[in-house]
Coordinates of C-alpha atoms (C1' of nucleotides) in Angstrom, one line a residue:
Chain A
M51 CA 0.1 0.1 -0.2
S52 CA 1.3 3.2 -1.1
K53 CA 1.5 5.7 1.7
C54 CA -0.5 9.3 1.4
E55 CA 2.3 11.1 3.5
Q56 CA 4.8 10.3 0.6
C57 CA 2.4 11.0 -2.3
I58 CA 3.0 13.8 -4.4
I59 CA -0.4 14.0 -5.9
R60 CA -1.9 15.4 -3.2
E61 CA -0.4 18.4 -3.6
F62 CA -2.6 19.2 -6.4
N63 CA -5.8 19.3 -4.0
S64 CA -7.1 19.7 -0.3
L65 CA -5.4 17.1 1.3
K66 CA -2.1 19.2 0.9
T67 CA -3.7 21.0 4.3
L68 CA -3.7 17.7 6.3
T69 CA -1.0 16.9 8.7
K70 CA 1.4 14.2 8.3
D71 CA -0.1 12.4 11.1
E72 CA -4.1 12.7 9.5
L73 CA -1.9 11.5 6.7
I74 CA -0.6 8.5 7.7
R75 CA -4.2 7.8 9.6
I76 CA -5.6 7.7 6.1
T77 CA -3.0 5.8 4.4
G78 CA -3.9 2.9 7.0
C79 CA -7.9 3.1 6.1
K80 CA -7.7 4.0 2.2
T81 CA -8.1 1.8 -0.6
S82 CA -6.1 1.7 -3.9
K83 CA -7.6 0.0 -7.7
T84 CA -7.3 0.8 -11.0
V85 CA -10.3 1.7 -12.8
K86 CA -10.6 0.4 -16.6
K87 CA -11.7 2.7 -19.6
G88 CA -15.3 2.6 -19.8
E89 CA -16.3 1.4 -16.1
V90 CA -18.4 3.4 -14.1
L91 CA -16.9 4.9 -10.4
F92 CA -20.2 5.7 -9.3
D93 CA -23.7 6.2 -10.8
E94 CA -26.4 9.0 -9.8
G95 CA -28.4 8.2 -6.7
E96 CA -25.2 6.2 -5.4
Y97 CA -24.2 7.3 -2.1
I98 CA -20.1 7.3 -2.1
N99 CA -19.4 7.0 1.4
G100 CA -15.8 9.0 0.8
V101 CA -13.5 10.6 -1.6
F102 CA -11.6 9.7 -4.7
C103 CA -8.5 11.2 -5.1
I104 CA -7.0 10.8 -8.8
K105 CA -3.4 9.4 -8.9
D106 CA -3.6 8.9 -13.1
G107 CA -6.2 8.9 -15.5
V108 CA -9.4 11.2 -17.0
C109 CA -12.9 10.5 -16.1
K110 CA -16.1 12.1 -17.3
V111 CA -18.4 13.4 -14.9
S112 CA -22.3 13.6 -15.9
K113 CA -25.6 13.8 -15.6
M114 CA -28.7 12.6 -17.3
S115 CA -31.2 15.7 -18.6
D116 CA -35.0 15.3 -18.4
N117 CA -34.7 15.0 -22.1
G118 CA -32.7 11.4 -21.7
R119 CA -29.5 12.9 -23.0
D120 CA -26.3 12.6 -20.8
Q121 CA -24.4 16.5 -20.2
I122 CA -20.9 16.1 -19.2
I123 CA -20.3 18.9 -16.6
H124 CA -16.7 18.1 -15.5
L125 CA -13.8 16.5 -16.6
I126 CA -11.3 14.7 -13.8
Q127 CA -7.9 14.0 -14.1
K128 CA -4.6 13.1 -12.2
G129 CA -4.8 15.5 -8.8
D130 CA -8.3 16.4 -8.7
I131 CA -10.5 14.7 -6.2
L132 CA -13.7 13.4 -6.5
G133 CA -17.0 13.0 -4.5
E134 CA -16.6 16.0 -1.6
R135 CA -19.2 17.5 -2.4
S136 CA -21.7 14.6 -1.5
L137 CA -19.9 13.8 1.6
I138 CA -20.7 17.0 2.7
N139 CA -24.2 17.2 2.2
N140 CA -24.3 14.1 3.3
E141 CA -26.7 12.8 -0.1
A142 CA -26.7 10.5 -2.6
S143 CA -24.3 11.5 -5.6
N144 CA -26.6 13.7 -8.6
L145 CA -23.8 12.8 -11.0
K146 CA -22.3 10.0 -12.4
A147 CA -17.9 8.8 -13.3
I148 CA -17.0 7.0 -16.0
A149 CA -13.3 6.6 -16.8
V150 CA -12.3 8.1 -20.3
N151 CA -9.3 5.6 -20.3
D152 CA -7.5 3.6 -17.5
M153 CA -7.4 5.4 -14.1
E154 CA -5.8 4.8 -11.3
V155 CA -7.4 6.2 -7.6
C156 CA -7.8 6.1 -4.0
F157 CA -10.7 6.4 -1.8
I158 CA -11.0 7.4 1.6
P159 CA -13.7 6.4 3.6
K160 CA -16.2 9.2 4.4
D161 CA -15.8 9.2 8.2
E162 CA -11.8 9.5 7.9
I163 CA -12.5 12.7 6.0
I164 CA -15.3 14.0 8.1
R165 CA -13.0 13.6 11.0
D166 CA -10.7 16.3 9.1
L167 CA -13.3 18.7 8.3
E168 CA -14.0 18.6 12.1
N169 CA -10.6 18.8 13.6
N170 CA -8.4 20.9 10.8
P171 CA -9.3 24.1 10.3
N172 CA -6.7 24.7 7.3
F173 CA -8.4 21.8 5.8
S174 CA -11.9 23.2 5.9
L175 CA -10.9 26.5 4.4
D176 CA -9.0 25.0 1.7
L177 CA -12.4 22.8 0.8
L178 CA -14.5 26.3 1.2
R179 CA -12.4 28.0 -1.1
K180 CA -12.1 25.3 -3.8
M181 CA -15.8 25.2 -3.8
A182 CA -16.3 29.0 -3.9
N183 CA -13.9 29.2 -7.1
S184 CA -15.8 25.7 -8.4
L185 CA -19.0 27.9 -8.0
K186 CA -17.2 30.7 -9.9
K187 CA -16.3 28.4 -12.7
A188 CA -20.1 27.2 -12.7
D189 CA -21.2 30.5 -13.7
D190 CA -19.2 31.0 -16.2
V191 CA -20.3 27.6 -17.8
I192 CA -24.2 28.6 -17.2
V193 CA -23.4 31.9 -18.9
D194 CA -21.7 29.8 -22.0
M195 CA -24.5 27.5 -22.4
A196 CA -27.0 29.9 -22.0
Q197 CA -26.0 32.8 -24.4
K198 CA -22.7 31.2 -26.6
T199 CA -24.1 29.5 -29.7
V200 CA -22.8 25.8 -30.2
K201 CA -19.9 27.0 -32.8
Q202 CA -18.7 29.3 -29.8
R203 CA -19.6 26.5 -26.9
L204 CA -17.6 24.4 -29.2
A205 CA -14.4 26.9 -29.5
T206 CA -14.4 27.4 -26.2
T207 CA -14.2 24.1 -25.1
L208 CA -11.5 23.4 -27.2
L209 CA -9.4 26.0 -25.4
F210 CA -10.5 24.6 -22.5
L211 CA -9.4 21.0 -23.1
E212 CA -6.2 22.4 -24.8
A213 CA -5.4 24.2 -21.2
K214 CA -6.3 21.6 -19.0
F215 CA -4.8 18.5 -20.3
E216 CA -1.3 17.8 -21.6
K217 CA 0.0 17.0 -24.8
N218 CA 0.9 13.8 -26.4
D219 CA 4.4 13.7 -28.0
N220 CA 2.7 14.8 -31.5
G221 CA 1.4 18.1 -29.8
S222 CA -2.4 16.4 -29.9
I223 CA -4.4 16.6 -26.9
K224 CA -4.1 14.0 -24.4
V225 CA -7.8 13.0 -23.7
N226 CA -9.7 10.5 -25.4
L227 CA -12.5 12.1 -26.1
S228 CA -15.3 10.4 -28.4
R229 CA -17.1 12.6 -30.8
E230 CA -20.5 12.0 -28.6
D231 CA -18.4 13.1 -25.2
I232 CA -17.5 16.4 -27.4
A233 CA -21.1 16.3 -28.2
N234 CA -22.0 16.1 -24.2
I235 CA -20.0 18.5 -23.4
I236 CA -20.9 21.3 -25.5
G237 CA -24.7 20.4 -24.9
T238 CA -25.5 19.5 -28.8
A239 CA -26.3 16.5 -31.2
T240 CA -23.2 14.7 -32.3
E241 CA -23.8 15.3 -35.7
S242 CA -23.6 18.7 -34.9
A243 CA -20.3 18.7 -33.3
I244 CA -18.9 16.7 -35.5
R245 CA -19.9 18.8 -38.5
L246 CA -18.5 21.9 -36.4
L247 CA -15.1 19.5 -35.6
S248 CA -14.8 19.4 -39.7
E249 CA -15.9 23.1 -40.3
F250 CA -12.8 24.4 -37.9
K251 CA -10.4 21.6 -39.8
K252 CA -11.2 22.9 -43.0
K253 CA -10.9 26.5 -41.7
K254 CA -7.2 25.3 -40.4
M255 CA -8.1 26.1 -36.4
I256 CA -7.6 22.6 -35.6
D257 CA -6.4 19.3 -37.2
L258 CA -8.0 15.6 -36.6
K259 CA -6.2 12.5 -36.7
G260 CA -9.2 10.0 -35.7
K261 CA -9.6 11.0 -32.4
E262 CA -6.8 13.2 -31.6
V263 CA -7.4 16.6 -31.7
F264 CA -4.3 19.6 -32.4
I265 CA -5.0 22.9 -31.9
L266 CA -3.8 25.1 -34.4
D267 CA -5.1 28.2 -34.1
V268 CA -5.6 29.5 -30.5
K269 CA -6.4 33.0 -31.7
A270 CA -9.0 32.4 -34.2
L271 CA -10.5 30.1 -31.6
K272 CA -10.7 32.5 -29.0
D273 CA -11.9 35.2 -30.8
L274 CA -14.9 32.7 -32.1
S275 CA -15.3 31.7 -28.7
E276 CA -15.5 35.6 -27.9
G277 CA -18.1 36.2 -30.6
F278 CA -15.8 37.8 -32.9
Chain B
M11 CA -29.2 50.1 14.8
S12 CA -31.1 47.4 14.9
K13 CA -29.6 43.9 17.1
C14 CA -28.5 41.0 14.8
E15 CA -29.0 38.6 17.8
Q16 CA -32.4 39.8 17.9
C17 CA -33.0 39.3 14.0
I18 CA -35.3 36.6 13.2
I19 CA -33.9 37.0 9.3
R20 CA -30.4 35.4 10.4
E21 CA -32.5 32.1 10.7
F22 CA -32.7 31.8 7.3
N23 CA -29.0 31.7 6.5
S24 CA -25.5 30.6 7.9
L25 CA -25.1 33.4 10.0
K26 CA -27.6 31.2 12.6
T27 CA -24.4 29.3 13.4
L28 CA -22.9 32.3 15.0
T29 CA -23.1 32.7 19.2
K30 CA -24.7 35.2 20.6
D31 CA -21.3 36.8 21.6
E32 CA -20.5 36.9 17.3
L33 CA -23.8 38.3 17.1
I34 CA -23.6 41.5 19.3
R35 CA -20.2 41.7 18.0
I36 CA -21.5 42.0 14.4
T37 CA -24.5 44.0 15.4
G38 CA -21.5 46.7 16.2
C39 CA -19.7 46.7 13.4
K40 CA -22.6 46.3 10.7
T41 CA -24.4 49.0 8.7
S42 CA -27.8 49.2 7.1
K43 CA -29.6 50.7 3.9
T44 CA -32.4 50.4 1.6
V45 CA -31.7 49.7 -1.9
K46 CA -34.1 51.6 -4.2
K47 CA -35.2 49.6 -7.5
G48 CA -33.0 49.3 -10.1
E49 CA -30.2 50.5 -8.1
V50 CA -26.6 48.4 -8.4
L51 CA -25.7 46.5 -4.7
F52 CA -22.5 46.0 -6.6
D53 CA -21.0 45.5 -10.1
E54 CA -18.9 43.3 -12.3
G55 CA -15.4 43.7 -11.0
E56 CA -16.0 45.2 -7.8
Y57 CA -14.4 44.3 -4.5
I58 CA -17.1 44.0 -2.1
N59 CA -15.3 44.1 1.0
G60 CA -17.7 41.8 3.0
V61 CA -21.3 40.6 3.0
F62 CA -24.6 41.2 2.3
C63 CA -27.9 40.1 4.7
I64 CA -31.1 40.3 3.1
K65 CA -34.0 41.8 5.1
D66 CA -36.4 42.6 2.7
G67 CA -37.0 42.8 -1.1
V68 CA -35.6 40.8 -4.1
C69 CA -32.7 41.5 -6.4
K70 CA -31.3 39.7 -9.7
V71 CA -27.7 38.2 -9.9
S72 CA -26.0 38.6 -13.3
K73 CA -23.1 38.4 -15.1
M74 CA -22.0 40.1 -18.9
S75 CA -21.6 37.3 -21.3
D76 CA -18.6 37.6 -24.3
N77 CA -21.6 38.5 -26.6
G78 CA -23.0 41.2 -24.6
R79 CA -26.1 40.2 -23.3
D80 CA -26.8 39.9 -19.2
Q81 CA -27.6 36.5 -18.0
I82 CA -29.2 36.0 -14.9
I83 CA -27.7 33.5 -12.4
H84 CA -29.3 33.7 -9.3
L85 CA -32.3 35.7 -7.8
I86 CA -31.8 36.7 -4.1
Q87 CA -34.1 37.1 -1.6
K88 CA -35.3 38.0 1.8
G89 CA -33.2 35.7 4.4
D90 CA -30.0 35.0 1.8
I91 CA -27.0 36.0 2.1
L92 CA -24.7 37.6 -0.6
G93 CA -21.0 38.0 -1.4
E94 CA -19.7 35.4 0.7
R95 CA -18.2 33.7 -2.3
S96 CA -15.8 36.8 -3.3
L97 CA -15.0 37.3 0.5
I98 CA -14.1 33.6 0.5
N99 CA -11.8 33.3 -2.5
N100 CA -10.7 37.2 -2.0
E101 CA -11.1 38.2 -5.3
A102 CA -13.6 40.9 -6.9
S103 CA -17.0 39.7 -7.8
N104 CA -17.2 37.9 -10.7
L105 CA -21.3 39.1 -11.0
K106 CA -23.3 42.2 -10.6
A107 CA -26.5 42.5 -8.3
I108 CA -29.0 45.0 -8.7
A109 CA -32.3 45.7 -7.1
V110 CA -35.4 44.0 -8.7
N111 CA -37.9 46.4 -5.9
D112 CA -36.9 48.2 -3.0
M113 CA -34.7 46.4 -0.8
E114 CA -33.9 46.4 3.2
V115 CA -29.9 45.1 3.9
C116 CA -27.4 44.6 6.5
F117 CA -24.0 44.7 5.3
I118 CA -21.1 42.9 7.6
P119 CA -17.6 43.8 6.8
K120 CA -14.9 41.2 5.4
D121 CA -12.7 41.1 8.5
E122 CA -15.6 40.3 10.8
I123 CA -17.0 37.4 8.5
I124 CA -13.2 35.9 8.2
R125 CA -12.5 36.1 11.9
D126 CA -16.2 34.1 12.4
L127 CA -15.3 31.3 9.8
E128 CA -11.7 31.1 11.3
N129 CA -13.3 30.7 14.9
N130 CA -16.4 28.9 14.3
P131 CA -16.3 25.8 12.9
N132 CA -20.1 25.5 12.8
F133 CA -20.2 28.4 10.8
S134 CA -17.6 27.2 8.1
L135 CA -19.3 23.6 7.8
D136 CA -22.5 25.0 7.2
L137 CA -21.4 27.7 4.9
L138 CA -18.9 24.4 3.5
R139 CA -22.8 23.0 3.0
K140 CA -24.4 25.5 1.9
M141 CA -22.0 25.5 -1.3
A142 CA -22.2 22.3 -1.7
N143 CA -26.1 22.4 -2.1
S144 CA -25.5 25.4 -4.7
L145 CA -23.0 23.5 -6.8
K146 CA -25.2 20.9 -7.0
K147 CA -27.9 23.4 -8.0
A148 CA -25.5 25.0 -10.3
D149 CA -24.9 21.2 -12.2
D150 CA -28.8 21.0 -12.8
V151 CA -28.8 24.3 -14.6
I152 CA -26.2 23.8 -16.5
V153 CA -27.8 20.7 -17.7
D154 CA -30.9 22.3 -18.5
M155 CA -29.4 25.3 -20.6
A156 CA -27.5 22.8 -22.3
Q157 CA -30.2 20.2 -23.3
K158 CA -33.5 21.9 -22.9
T159 CA -35.4 23.9 -25.6
V160 CA -36.2 28.0 -24.5
K161 CA -39.9 26.4 -24.1
Q162 CA -38.8 23.9 -21.5
R163 CA -36.7 26.5 -19.5
L164 CA -39.4 28.9 -19.5
A165 CA -41.8 26.0 -18.0
T166 CA -38.8 25.3 -15.5
T167 CA -37.9 28.7 -14.7
L168 CA -42.1 29.6 -14.0
L169 CA -42.4 26.8 -11.7
F170 CA -38.8 27.7 -9.8
L171 CA -40.8 31.1 -9.4
E172 CA -43.8 29.6 -8.3
A173 CA -41.7 27.9 -5.6
K174 CA -39.3 30.3 -4.9
F175 CA -41.6 33.5 -3.8
E176 CA -44.7 34.1 -1.9
K177 CA -47.9 34.6 -3.8
N178 CA -49.9 38.3 -3.8
D179 CA -53.4 38.6 -2.4
N180 CA -54.5 38.2 -6.0
G181 CA -52.8 34.6 -6.6
S182 CA -49.9 36.2 -8.9
I183 CA -46.0 35.7 -7.7
K184 CA -44.4 38.1 -5.5
V185 CA -41.4 39.3 -8.1
N186 CA -41.5 42.0 -10.2
L187 CA -39.4 40.7 -13.3
S188 CA -39.7 42.5 -16.7
R189 CA -40.1 40.3 -20.1
E190 CA -36.2 41.2 -20.6
D191 CA -35.4 39.6 -16.6
I192 CA -37.3 36.5 -17.4
A193 CA -35.6 36.0 -21.0
N194 CA -32.0 36.9 -19.3
I195 CA -33.2 34.1 -17.0
I196 CA -33.9 31.2 -19.8
G197 CA -31.2 32.8 -21.5
T198 CA -32.8 34.1 -25.0
A199 CA -34.1 36.6 -26.8
T200 CA -37.0 39.1 -25.3
E201 CA -39.1 38.7 -28.4
S202 CA -38.5 34.6 -27.8
A203 CA -39.8 34.7 -23.5
I204 CA -42.7 37.2 -25.2
R205 CA -44.1 35.0 -27.7
L206 CA -43.8 31.9 -25.5
L207 CA -45.3 33.3 -22.7
S208 CA -48.5 34.7 -25.0
E209 CA -48.3 30.6 -26.2
F210 CA -48.3 29.6 -22.5
K211 CA -51.5 31.9 -21.5
K212 CA -53.2 30.9 -24.7
K213 CA -53.1 27.3 -23.5
K214 CA -54.3 28.2 -19.5
M215 CA -51.1 27.1 -18.1
I216 CA -50.7 30.4 -16.8
D217 CA -52.2 33.8 -17.3
L218 CA -50.7 37.6 -17.4
K219 CA -52.2 40.9 -16.6
G220 CA -49.1 43.4 -16.8
K221 CA -46.0 42.2 -14.9
E222 CA -48.4 39.7 -12.9
V223 CA -47.7 36.7 -13.7
F224 CA -50.3 33.5 -12.5
I225 CA -49.3 30.1 -12.4
L226 CA -52.9 28.0 -13.6
D227 CA -51.4 24.4 -14.2
V228 CA -48.7 23.1 -12.5
K229 CA -48.7 19.7 -13.8
A230 CA -48.9 20.9 -17.5
L231 CA -46.0 23.1 -16.9
K232 CA -43.6 20.5 -15.1
D233 CA -44.8 17.9 -18.0
L234 CA -43.5 20.4 -20.8
S235 CA -40.2 21.4 -18.4
E236 CA -39.6 17.4 -18.1
G237 CA -39.9 17.2 -22.6
F238 CA -43.5 15.2 -22.1
Chain C
dT102 C1' -8.7 -12.9 -39.1
dT103 C1' -13.4 -12.4 -39.8
dT104 C1' -17.5 -10.4 -38.4
dA105 C1' -20.3 -7.3 -35.6
dA106 C1' -20.6 -3.3 -33.6
dA107 C1' -20.0 1.2 -32.2
dA108 C1' -18.1 5.5 -33.9
dC109 C1' -17.9 8.7 -37.6
dA110 C1' -19.6 11.5 -41.3
dT111 C1' -22.4 13.7 -44.5
dG112 C1' -26.7 15.4 -47.0
dA113 C1' -31.5 16.4 -46.8
dT114 C1' -34.9 18.4 -44.3
dA115 C1' -37.4 20.3 -40.3
dA116 C1' -37.7 22.4 -36.6
dT117 C1' -36.8 26.1 -33.0
dT118 C1' -34.8 30.7 -32.3
dG119 C1' -32.9 35.1 -33.4
dT120 C1' -33.1 39.5 -35.7
dC121 C1' -35.3 43.3 -37.7
dA122 C1' -39.1 46.4 -37.9
dG123 C1' -42.9 48.9 -36.7
dC124 C1' -46.7 49.3 -33.8
dT125 C1' -48.7 49.8 -29.2
dT126 C1' -49.3 50.2 -24.4
dT127 C1' -47.2 51.3 -20.1
dT128 C1' -44.2 54.1 -17.2
dC129 C1' -41.4 57.8 -16.0
dT130 C1' -40.0 62.8 -15.6
dG131 C1' -40.9 67.5 -15.6
Chain D
dC234 C1' -50.7 66.3 -17.4
dA235 C1' -48.3 66.3 -22.0
dG236 C1' -43.9 64.5 -23.8
dA237 C1' -40.9 61.0 -24.1
dA238 C1' -39.1 57.2 -23.0
dA239 C1' -39.0 52.3 -21.8
dA240 C1' -41.6 48.0 -22.0
dG241 C1' -44.0 45.2 -24.4
dC242 C1' -45.9 43.0 -28.3
dT243 C1' -46.4 40.8 -33.3
dG244 C1' -45.1 39.8 -38.1
dA245 C1' -41.3 38.4 -41.6
dC246 C1' -37.8 36.2 -42.5
dA247 C1' -33.0 34.4 -42.0
dA248 C1' -29.8 31.7 -39.2
dT249 C1' -28.9 28.0 -35.9
dT250 C1' -29.6 23.6 -34.8
dA251 C1' -31.6 18.8 -34.6
dT252 C1' -33.4 14.9 -36.9
dC253 C1' -33.5 11.2 -39.6
dA254 C1' -31.4 8.6 -43.1
dT255 C1' -27.6 6.0 -45.1
dG256 C1' -22.7 5.2 -45.7
dT257 C1' -18.2 4.9 -44.6
dT258 C1' -14.2 3.4 -41.2
dT259 C1' -12.7 2.2 -36.7
dT260 C1' -12.8 -1.0 -32.9
dA261 C1' -13.3 -4.6 -30.4
dA262 C1' -14.8 -9.5 -29.8
dA263 C1' -15.2 -14.3 -31.4

DNA sequence: TTTAAAACATGATAATTGTCAGCTTTTCTG
DNA sequence: CAGAAAAGCTGACAATTATCATGTTTTAAA
């Protein structure tokens, strides 16, 4: 069992505020596992009973709309934690998480996190800050969804992917999304997403090789995203 | 100066977790003011330097999109607090707040709130819960904006207004929104909102008398909102 | 390797939504 | 109260986007 107090991943999330003793305690109760591409980490309505700390890989976090279509709300990757909200308000998850590629995750049981929340003000304040920040980002997403065209949202999303994920050796964005996934991020029909991707490619803003996406012209995408 | 420790409004928000001593301290440093309909409580980019506790009235909280249109993200009313997020992440506000009708608000300076956040774990945990809850609601809004048609979003919004606000004596919803405001909540053109409101009225789902809105058929609106 | 399934792609068409223009009604201000 | 400004309303039309149909390519499984 790898040791939390030696794990560099925690530096990227709120667990960095935990003391050495707290981390040692968590090492003793956490579990590690691998999640294969396509597997479900948790589903809507499920009680998660803890938080996931993502050591490697990417997962998509989505919610089913009344119309029966999945909307991807977050992409979670190495260094992120997952499930803290359901833990805090003590409810079943309102979201579903599916691995986009093979993942390595640690799972920390609920009670341990609650204990730290109550005893370590640095931890709860850091979480509070993270949440305030998430809310701010959610505001931006709401405004984009409500006001931007599908084309603008695709440009916005491509820039987001470019900024959030590493590059492969050939320069493509290191995240393995299907066309349907992309459509479910921007909230449109798969066909529309495909058409617009082709259009962007034709206009030399991006290049496509199978699932690989190369961002060629950040400025053009940015202008488009902002409505020019 | 009214006394916080005797003010019933705080029972509706996180300030209820403060101790009597903390409330007395806040009474001594808070300011009260009235805000006239149409006045700006704070604007995007402004440092708020405290939180507002709403004693009476309603305000709309919005964000300007890249396309130059305002998107209303929250309606805040009696009992709500406002500005806590910018305070927590110590940033300028990303939102603008404008009074929809005459308001009475109290303003508590930043330092006092921070002091309580650091010293009263009940307060920070309650805020944490409130934020986790807000994030959940934001998820729902994102999914609705991304996946529902304008018609569905109008139905959703009317039901939301019905549930959130009191009724006037004649049964209309007690909130004074213009057609443009409604359009800016659902994220559509004012003309589209007007057209759909007329349609809903023709179909006896609602009634309209000037700015007053009467909900006549909750079930029909619910079905519509959920895509049936 | 073969075969089936899934993902990708494109055209045609319909439905939704936005924009512009012009008009009426309501609200505000001096 | 008069006049101006804002808000509300409606029609015509254009642009965007969804849907359906169909064919191709890629991926996964036997």
